[in-house]
């Protein structure tokens, strides 16, 4: 049996390793080297998975998460850790569950994948941009821009999304999937910041809040909430609280931000300070509860409050209106940032057209998909890379389902 994997990223290399134990396996990579995007993950430190159960991990995927259930149970986060440690790369787990190579060097993770490809006879052809692929009877014909033609019995699409185009993730896989009749959900940026239509806090770019919370509304309907760290940027907002949900935020959505992350608890603390701090300046009530002084002065001034008057001169209703500036600050989402600024791509091959038990196309037998080319997206923290390992493993294994795979 001959297997071709298109794409030399994490999902592609892992599916090739999984498939290679029962047949000739070739990886076609458009760039000069495989794994270029992997080297950028976790700021080069490679947050390779998250130490949790498959079910806990599923809670960090969206719309819908059940698609990954089988893959994540077949190759769990613990399997990922064992795989890399078995092959010479020790892992460390942070208190928050993020798992990194002990060296904090993504190159060590890539080196394991490359070594396992060599060990199992996987041939990686670089500078092979696939321009077309078709099924002729039971055989797939793959044509590259270089003029090279390849034929195989099984074909795995693992070309990634459109984020980080400099690493080769330029969306080529979507056209290939569509040529086989697949529906591609419109690609959009995910795990990135958002722009806002008006940005009165631009001067505070770089200021962070840990934690904060957001509520997003569309046409007066609440569509999502999140709770995590927030960062003010030159164009709007970022940080995990935004990034983990950015793939769902659309232009025109109302984004309500609680800079305190404490909501009613913050209001209660503020009221208590107000009752006992008559001689204090109004603005100091907010700074004593942890809000940055410059931000407090700016927000109060912007909305007509005098931060210099005494607390005793302020009524409860005025205090509550001022508190809402920090616990229910409203911003309108603007046009999305470019895909080149996103960590991953939301959208891709419609999951309804892929068998989640095998990663095989429901439209074309012998055609498989793995990784970011599929319409799956998870939070930051190693979740998306685990999806690449799991779907890659399952796609490769399914190609050679009669093999006894030991990674």
Tab-separated table of C-alpha atoms in Angstrom:
chain	number	residue	atom	x	y	z
A	1	UNK	CA	0.000	0.000	0.000
A	2	UNK	CA	1.237	3.489	-0.851
A	3	UNK	CA	0.213	6.503	1.231
A	4	UNK	CA	0.792	10.183	0.499
A	5	UNK	CA	0.465	12.892	3.126
A	6	UNK	CA	0.175	16.438	1.788
A	7	UNK	CA	1.602	18.842	4.370
A	8	UNK	CA	4.648	18.521	6.574
A	9	UNK	CA	3.314	20.158	9.728
A	10	UNK	CA	2.538	18.478	13.074
A	11	UNK	CA	-0.581	16.656	11.851
A	12	UNK	CA	1.070	15.652	8.575
A	13	UNK	CA	4.260	14.283	10.112
A	14	UNK	CA	2.361	12.470	12.848
A	15	UNK	CA	-0.082	10.878	10.426
A	16	UNK	CA	2.882	9.770	8.280
A	17	UNK	CA	4.568	8.151	11.277
A	18	UNK	CA	1.306	6.390	12.185
A	19	UNK	CA	0.736	5.137	8.628
A	20	UNK	CA	4.314	4.226	7.794
A	21	UNK	CA	4.404	0.925	9.627
A	22	UNK	CA	2.318	-0.728	6.927
A	23	UNK	CA	3.169	0.653	3.546
A	24	UNK	CA	5.303	3.161	1.708
A	25	UNK	CA	4.588	6.647	3.026
A	26	UNK	CA	5.551	9.940	1.397
A	27	UNK	CA	5.127	13.470	2.757
A	28	UNK	CA	4.844	16.303	0.236
A	29	UNK	CA	5.859	19.645	1.774
A	30	UNK	CA	5.656	22.860	-0.241
A	31	UNK	CA	8.395	24.641	1.698
A	32	UNK	CA	12.121	24.057	2.037
A	33	UNK	CA	11.660	22.270	5.370
A	34	UNK	CA	8.895	20.519	7.244
A	35	UNK	CA	7.571	21.678	10.613
A	36	UNK	CA	8.237	25.396	10.173
A	37	UNK	CA	5.028	26.476	11.895
A	38	UNK	CA	5.669	24.043	14.740
A	39	UNK	CA	8.877	25.929	15.530
A	40	UNK	CA	6.807	29.068	16.236
A	41	UNK	CA	4.309	27.496	18.642
A	42	UNK	CA	4.424	28.718	22.207
A	43	UNK	CA	6.796	31.510	21.145
A	44	UNK	CA	9.280	28.858	20.084
A	45	UNK	CA	8.888	26.861	23.293
A	46	UNK	CA	6.214	24.534	21.849
A	47	UNK	CA	3.273	24.093	24.200
A	48	UNK	CA	2.798	20.586	22.811
A	49	UNK	CA	-0.301	19.524	24.771
A	50	UNK	CA	-2.323	20.113	27.938
A	51	UNK	CA	-2.215	17.663	30.833
A	52	UNK	CA	-5.863	16.750	31.273
A	53	UNK	CA	-8.334	14.020	30.381
A	54	UNK	CA	-9.783	13.805	26.869
A	55	UNK	CA	-13.173	14.901	28.183
A	56	UNK	CA	-11.667	17.921	29.932
A	57	UNK	CA	-9.799	18.763	26.754
A	58	UNK	CA	-13.003	18.612	24.722
A	59	UNK	CA	-14.412	21.442	26.838
A	60	UNK	CA	-11.795	23.698	25.263
A	61	UNK	CA	-13.067	23.166	21.707
A	62	UNK	CA	-16.012	24.880	20.112
A	63	UNK	CA	-18.717	24.311	17.502
A	64	UNK	CA	-18.984	21.436	18.133
A	65	UNK	CA	-16.499	19.609	20.328
A	66	UNK	CA	-17.927	16.072	19.960
A	67	UNK	CA	-16.217	15.610	16.594
A	68	UNK	CA	-12.840	15.163	18.297
A	69	UNK	CA	-14.002	12.768	21.002
A	70	UNK	CA	-12.922	9.569	19.258
A	71	UNK	CA	-9.559	10.947	18.131
A	72	UNK	CA	-8.718	12.319	21.570
A	73	UNK	CA	-9.551	9.020	23.231
A	74	UNK	CA	-7.457	7.111	20.682
A	75	UNK	CA	-4.454	9.354	21.264
A	76	UNK	CA	-4.687	11.251	24.542
A	77	UNK	CA	-2.579	14.070	25.984
A	78	UNK	CA	-0.876	11.444	28.138
A	79	UNK	CA	-0.060	9.450	24.996
A	80	UNK	CA	1.532	12.586	23.558
A	81	UNK	CA	3.725	13.044	26.614
A	82	UNK	CA	4.726	9.360	26.596
A	83	UNK	CA	5.520	9.467	22.878
A	84	UNK	CA	7.949	12.357	23.114
A	85	UNK	CA	9.543	11.150	26.345
A	86	UNK	CA	9.937	7.647	24.929
A	87	UNK	CA	11.844	9.104	22.011
A	88	UNK	CA	14.192	11.302	24.016
A	89	UNK	CA	12.432	14.595	24.733
A	90	UNK	CA	11.571	15.079	28.400
A	91	UNK	CA	8.448	17.091	29.147
A	92	UNK	CA	7.511	19.456	31.954
A	93	UNK	CA	3.996	20.333	33.062
A	94	UNK	CA	3.263	23.780	34.428
A	95	UNK	CA	0.775	24.297	37.294
A	96	UNK	CA	-1.773	25.544	34.747
A	97	UNK	CA	-1.565	22.241	32.836
A	98	UNK	CA	0.474	23.420	29.849
A	99	UNK	CA	3.067	20.871	28.733
A	100	UNK	CA	6.382	21.884	27.163
A	101	UNK	CA	9.593	20.105	26.231
A	102	UNK	CA	11.928	20.436	29.220
A	103	UNK	CA	14.374	22.292	26.992
A	104	UNK	CA	11.693	24.853	26.082
A	105	UNK	CA	12.878	24.432	22.502
A	106	UNK	CA	10.380	23.552	19.764
A	107	UNK	CA	13.244	22.209	17.665
A	108	UNK	CA	13.516	19.239	20.045
A	109	UNK	CA	9.891	18.331	19.324
A	110	UNK	CA	10.433	18.606	15.583
A	111	UNK	CA	13.634	16.565	15.832
A	112	UNK	CA	11.690	13.678	17.393
A	113	UNK	CA	9.172	13.742	14.550
A	114	UNK	CA	11.900	13.863	11.909
A	115	UNK	CA	13.815	11.034	13.570
A	116	UNK	CA	10.704	8.854	13.724
A	117	UNK	CA	9.981	9.561	10.066
A	118	UNK	CA	13.484	8.365	9.186
A	119	UNK	CA	13.184	5.336	11.449
A	120	UNK	CA	9.938	4.217	9.827
A	121	UNK	CA	11.027	4.923	6.277
A	122	UNK	CA	8.889	7.990	5.642
A	123	UNK	CA	10.178	9.967	2.681
A	124	UNK	CA	9.757	13.733	2.968
A	125	UNK	CA	9.875	15.609	-0.338
A	126	UNK	CA	10.280	19.373	0.115
A	127	UNK	CA	9.617	22.095	-2.459
A	128	UNK	CA	6.564	20.109	-3.563
A	129	UNK	CA	3.565	22.405	-3.798
A	130	UNK	CA	0.582	20.282	-4.755
A	131	UNK	CA	-1.511	21.992	-7.418
A	132	UNK	CA	-4.070	19.251	-8.055
A	133	UNK	CA	-5.192	15.879	-6.812
A	134	UNK	CA	-7.823	13.514	-8.154
A	135	UNK	CA	-9.008	9.966	-7.735
A	136	UNK	CA	-8.699	7.718	-10.761
A	137	UNK	CA	-10.499	4.487	-10.004
A	138	UNK	CA	-8.935	3.253	-6.769
A	139	UNK	CA	-5.794	5.332	-7.166
A	140	UNK	CA	-5.081	8.957	-6.329
A	141	UNK	CA	-3.022	11.084	-8.711
A	142	UNK	CA	-1.211	14.032	-7.150
A	143	UNK	CA	0.439	16.707	-9.290
A	144	UNK	CA	2.988	19.247	-8.004
A	145	UNK	CA	3.891	22.634	-9.412
A	146	UNK	CA	7.408	21.305	-9.919
A	147	UNK	CA	6.003	18.901	-12.513
A	148	UNK	CA	6.350	15.826	-10.286
A	149	UNK	CA	3.465	13.351	-10.285
A	150	UNK	CA	2.701	10.853	-7.538
A	151	UNK	CA	0.228	7.985	-7.289
A	152	UNK	CA	-1.068	6.402	-4.088
A	153	UNK	CA	-3.766	4.200	-2.574
A	154	UNK	CA	-4.507	6.503	0.373
A	155	UNK	CA	-4.256	10.286	0.529
A	156	UNK	CA	-4.140	12.411	3.692
A	157	UNK	CA	-4.776	16.156	3.531
A	158	UNK	CA	-2.852	17.860	6.349
A	159	UNK	CA	-2.041	21.253	4.864
A	160	UNK	CA	-3.059	23.387	7.835
A	161	UNK	CA	-5.000	26.641	7.631
A	162	UNK	CA	-4.130	30.160	6.491
A	163	UNK	CA	-2.425	31.579	9.587
A	164	UNK	CA	1.336	32.182	9.503
A	165	UNK	CA	1.488	32.229	5.679
A	166	UNK	CA	5.268	32.757	5.801
A	167	UNK	CA	5.585	29.187	7.085
A	168	UNK	CA	3.599	27.805	4.137
A	169	UNK	CA	0.125	27.833	5.691
A	170	UNK	CA	-1.529	29.697	2.850
A	171	UNK	CA	-4.803	27.781	2.526
A	172	UNK	CA	-3.821	25.532	-0.401
A	173	UNK	CA	-5.598	22.630	1.225
A	174	UNK	CA	-9.014	24.235	0.967
A	175	UNK	CA	-8.928	24.245	-2.837
A	176	UNK	CA	-7.788	20.612	-2.874
A	177	UNK	CA	-10.604	19.617	-0.513
A	178	UNK	CA	-13.134	21.458	-2.665
A	179	UNK	CA	-11.833	19.699	-5.771
A	180	UNK	CA	-12.960	16.455	-4.129
A	181	UNK	CA	-16.408	17.940	-3.514
A	182	UNK	CA	-15.913	18.967	0.098
A	183	UNK	CA	-17.563	22.000	1.667
A	184	UNK	CA	-15.110	24.472	3.179
A	185	UNK	CA	-16.405	26.705	5.959
A	186	UNK	CA	-15.056	30.198	5.304
A	187	UNK	CA	-11.611	30.547	6.927
A	188	UNK	CA	-11.330	33.312	9.516
A	189	UNK	CA	-8.740	34.288	12.119
A	190	UNK	CA	-8.810	32.625	15.530
A	191	UNK	CA	-6.615	32.826	18.606
A	192	UNK	CA	-5.894	36.478	17.925
A	193	UNK	CA	-6.906	39.863	19.233
A	194	UNK	CA	-9.845	41.951	18.073
A	195	UNK	CA	-10.184	45.454	16.720
A	196	UNK	CA	-12.795	47.800	18.126
A	197	UNK	CA	-14.672	50.435	16.122
A	198	UNK	CA	-13.691	53.141	18.605
A	199	UNK	CA	-10.677	52.691	20.823
A	200	UNK	CA	-10.559	55.365	23.528
A	201	UNK	CA	-8.061	53.277	25.525
A	202	UNK	CA	-5.425	53.070	22.793
A	203	UNK	CA	-2.989	55.030	24.951
A	204	UNK	CA	-3.018	52.142	27.430
A	205	UNK	CA	-1.726	49.609	24.908
A	206	UNK	CA	0.266	46.967	26.770
A	207	UNK	CA	-1.750	47.245	29.988
A	208	UNK	CA	-2.964	43.839	31.192
A	209	UNK	CA	-5.617	42.619	33.622
A	210	UNK	CA	-5.468	39.260	35.367
A	211	UNK	CA	-8.112	38.025	35.261
A	212	UNK	CA	-10.893	39.819	33.414
A	213	UNK	CA	-14.142	38.661	31.856
A	214	UNK	CA	-16.027	39.355	28.635
A	215	UNK	CA	-19.615	38.981	27.501
A	216	UNK	CA	-20.342	39.179	23.778
A	217	UNK	CA	-23.779	40.057	22.425
A	218	UNK	CA	-25.076	39.952	18.870
A	219	UNK	CA	-28.444	41.488	18.011
A	220	UNK	CA	-29.182	41.792	21.749
A	221	UNK	CA	-28.557	38.074	22.292
A	222	UNK	CA	-25.708	36.878	24.491
A	223	UNK	CA	-23.558	34.523	22.406
A	224	UNK	CA	-20.591	33.851	24.682
A	225	UNK	CA	-18.804	34.613	27.932
A	226	UNK	CA	-15.208	34.025	28.937
A	227	UNK	CA	-12.936	34.586	31.929
A	228	UNK	CA	-9.148	34.905	31.660
A	229	UNK	CA	-6.349	37.439	31.237
A	230	UNK	CA	-6.947	40.563	29.124
A	231	UNK	CA	-4.503	42.821	27.258
A	232	UNK	CA	-5.195	46.257	25.787
A	233	UNK	CA	-3.611	46.595	22.343
A	234	UNK	CA	-3.112	49.439	19.893
A	235	UNK	CA	-6.126	48.246	17.876
A	236	UNK	CA	-8.400	46.844	20.552
A	237	UNK	CA	-8.005	43.945	22.940
A	238	UNK	CA	-6.191	40.624	23.189
A	239	UNK	CA	-5.053	38.146	25.823
A	240	UNK	CA	-6.501	34.640	26.372
A	241	UNK	CA	-9.944	35.953	27.378
A	242	UNK	CA	-10.281	37.426	23.879
A	243	UNK	CA	-8.104	35.050	21.861
A	244	UNK	CA	-9.899	31.892	22.972
A	245	UNK	CA	-13.176	33.279	21.609
A	246	UNK	CA	-11.953	35.495	18.763
A	247	UNK	CA	-13.015	32.992	16.109
A	248	UNK	CA	-16.625	33.567	17.187
A	249	UNK	CA	-16.591	37.362	17.437
A	250	UNK	CA	-17.930	39.220	14.396
A	251	UNK	CA	-17.788	42.857	13.322
A	252	UNK	CA	-20.642	44.714	14.999
A	253	UNK	CA	-20.805	42.464	18.056
A	254	UNK	CA	-21.042	44.249	21.397
A	255	UNK	CA	-18.141	43.239	23.650
A	256	UNK	CA	-18.750	43.974	27.327
A	257	UNK	CA	-15.577	43.881	29.404
A	258	UNK	CA	-15.216	43.518	33.154
A	259	UNK	CA	-11.671	44.765	33.774
A	260	UNK	CA	-11.874	43.607	37.383
A	261	UNK	CA	-12.960	40.049	36.652
A	262	UNK	CA	-15.015	40.238	39.853
A	263	UNK	CA	-18.323	41.798	38.792
A	264	UNK	CA	-20.741	42.106	41.706
A	265	UNK	CA	-18.003	41.184	44.160
A	266	UNK	CA	-16.031	44.239	43.036
A	267	UNK	CA	-19.131	46.414	43.397
A	268	UNK	CA	-19.702	45.175	46.941
A	269	UNK	CA	-16.074	45.886	47.890
A	270	UNK	CA	-16.399	49.346	46.350
A	271	UNK	CA	-19.537	50.110	48.356
A	272	UNK	CA	-17.807	49.046	51.567
A	273	UNK	CA	-14.843	51.313	50.837
A	274	UNK	CA	-17.235	54.144	50.020
A	275	UNK	CA	-18.965	53.835	53.353
A	276	UNK	CA	-15.718	54.014	55.311
A	277	UNK	CA	-13.650	56.377	53.183
A	278	UNK	CA	-15.366	59.734	53.199
A	279	UNK	CA	-12.142	61.753	53.117
A	280	UNK	CA	-10.597	59.801	50.253
A	281	UNK	CA	-10.694	60.987	46.661
A	282	UNK	CA	-13.362	59.329	44.550
A	283	UNK	CA	-10.771	57.859	42.149
A	284	UNK	CA	-8.830	56.262	45.005
A	285	UNK	CA	-11.756	53.955	45.763
A	286	UNK	CA	-11.057	52.223	42.444
A	287	UNK	CA	-7.267	52.217	42.656
A	288	UNK	CA	-7.365	50.743	46.165
A	289	UNK	CA	-9.178	47.761	44.637
A	290	UNK	CA	-6.382	47.144	42.146
A	291	UNK	CA	-7.317	49.164	39.060
A	292	UNK	CA	-4.464	51.135	37.438
A	293	UNK	CA	-4.444	54.805	38.454
A	294	UNK	CA	-4.015	56.197	34.916
A	295	UNK	CA	-6.840	54.080	33.563
A	296	UNK	CA	-9.150	55.093	36.405
A	297	UNK	CA	-8.500	58.814	35.845
A	298	UNK	CA	-9.018	58.458	32.086
A	299	UNK	CA	-12.236	56.433	32.317
A	300	UNK	CA	-13.791	58.679	34.971
A	301	UNK	CA	-12.868	61.852	33.093
A	302	UNK	CA	-14.100	60.430	29.784
A	303	UNK	CA	-17.564	59.886	31.249
A	304	UNK	CA	-17.879	63.132	33.167
A	305	UNK	CA	-16.930	61.983	36.665
A	306	UNK	CA	-14.629	64.023	38.878
A	307	UNK	CA	-12.064	61.707	40.366
A	308	UNK	CA	-10.743	64.406	42.699
A	309	UNK	CA	-13.819	65.084	44.778
A	310	UNK	CA	-14.203	63.384	48.113
A	311	UNK	CA	-15.893	60.030	48.460
A	312	UNK	CA	-18.343	61.553	50.959
A	313	UNK	CA	-19.574	63.906	48.230
A	314	UNK	CA	-20.543	60.973	46.010
A	315	UNK	CA	-23.887	59.238	46.188
A	316	UNK	CA	-24.441	55.507	45.886
A	317	UNK	CA	-26.110	55.778	42.475
A	318	UNK	CA	-23.217	57.817	41.099
A	319	UNK	CA	-20.777	55.291	42.505
A	320	UNK	CA	-22.613	52.397	40.848
A	321	UNK	CA	-22.665	54.201	37.495
A	322	UNK	CA	-18.921	54.777	37.776
A	323	UNK	CA	-18.325	51.145	38.745
A	324	UNK	CA	-20.092	50.029	35.563
A	325	UNK	CA	-17.354	51.776	33.542
A	326	UNK	CA	-14.969	49.081	34.744
A	327	UNK	CA	-17.244	46.061	35.161
A	328	UNK	CA	-19.499	46.551	32.118
A	329	UNK	CA	-17.419	48.631	29.689
A	330	UNK	CA	-18.904	48.345	26.198
A	331	UNK	CA	-16.973	48.241	22.926
A	332	UNK	CA	-18.117	47.415	19.401
A	333	UNK	CA	-16.042	44.833	17.550
A	334	UNK	CA	-14.592	46.113	14.281
A	335	UNK	CA	-13.389	44.272	11.200
A	336	UNK	CA	-11.316	41.185	12.054
A	337	UNK	CA	-7.547	41.278	12.081
A	338	UNK	CA	-5.859	39.672	9.054
A	339	UNK	CA	-5.407	35.919	9.055
A	340	UNK	CA	-1.657	36.470	9.061
A	341	UNK	CA	-1.953	37.782	12.629
A	342	UNK	CA	-3.859	34.731	13.924
A	343	UNK	CA	-2.326	31.737	15.681
A	344	UNK	CA	-4.794	29.358	14.053
A	345	UNK	CA	-7.509	29.423	11.400
A	346	UNK	CA	-11.147	28.865	12.222
A	347	UNK	CA	-13.140	27.318	9.402
A	348	UNK	CA	-12.011	24.623	7.003
A	349	UNK	CA	-13.432	21.298	5.845
A	350	UNK	CA	-16.936	20.824	7.210
A	351	UNK	CA	-16.799	18.188	9.957
A	352	UNK	CA	-20.122	16.761	8.735
A	353	UNK	CA	-18.250	15.427	5.706
A	354	UNK	CA	-15.555	13.600	7.704
A	355	UNK	CA	-16.004	10.363	9.630
A	356	UNK	CA	-14.866	11.290	13.142
A	357	UNK	CA	-14.050	7.641	13.939
A	358	UNK	CA	-11.459	7.399	11.163
A	359	UNK	CA	-10.836	10.917	9.765
A	360	UNK	CA	-11.835	9.508	6.367
A	361	UNK	CA	-13.856	11.582	3.945
A	362	UNK	CA	-17.526	10.644	3.751
A	363	UNK	CA	-17.445	11.714	0.110
A	364	UNK	CA	-14.302	10.023	-1.234
A	365	UNK	CA	-13.099	6.661	0.040
A	366	UNK	CA	-9.396	6.536	0.799
A	367	UNK	CA	-9.183	10.298	1.338
A	368	UNK	CA	-8.412	11.477	4.886
A	369	UNK	CA	-7.928	14.819	6.657
A	370	UNK	CA	-6.006	15.791	9.781
A	371	UNK	CA	-5.221	18.923	11.763
A	372	UNK	CA	-6.103	22.538	11.155
A	373	UNK	CA	-7.480	22.016	7.648
A	374	UNK	CA	-10.611	20.686	9.392
A	375	UNK	CA	-13.118	23.127	10.892
A	376	UNK	CA	-12.017	22.656	14.500
A	377	UNK	CA	-10.667	25.264	16.887
A	378	UNK	CA	-9.623	25.183	20.495
A	379	UNK	CA	-8.414	27.531	23.195
A	380	UNK	CA	-4.810	28.506	23.781
A	381	UNK	CA	-2.799	26.184	26.004
A	382	UNK	CA	-1.720	23.255	23.823
A	383	UNK	CA	-5.231	22.162	22.855
A	384	UNK	CA	-4.919	22.757	19.114
A	385	UNK	CA	-1.585	20.993	18.896
A	386	UNK	CA	-3.080	18.008	20.724
A	387	UNK	CA	-5.849	17.979	18.118
A	388	UNK	CA	-3.138	17.804	15.444
A	389	UNK	CA	-1.447	14.817	17.128
A	390	UNK	CA	-4.758	13.018	17.724
A	391	UNK	CA	-6.321	13.543	14.307
A	392	UNK	CA	-2.980	12.817	12.621
A	393	UNK	CA	-2.602	9.597	14.575
A	394	UNK	CA	-6.157	8.512	13.784
A	395	UNK	CA	-5.919	9.372	10.075
A	396	UNK	CA	-2.639	7.488	9.719
A	397	UNK	CA	-3.870	4.529	11.699
A	398	UNK	CA	-7.117	4.359	9.754
A	399	UNK	CA	-5.197	4.184	6.488
A	400	UNK	CA	-3.642	0.954	7.709
A	401	UNK	CA	-6.295	-0.272	10.117
A	402	UNK	CA	-5.084	-3.842	9.930
A	403	UNK	CA	-1.658	-2.851	11.280
A	404	UNK	CA	-0.612	-3.187	14.919
A	405	UNK	CA	0.669	0.330	15.523
A	406	UNK	CA	3.144	1.061	18.263
A	407	UNK	CA	4.409	4.657	18.378
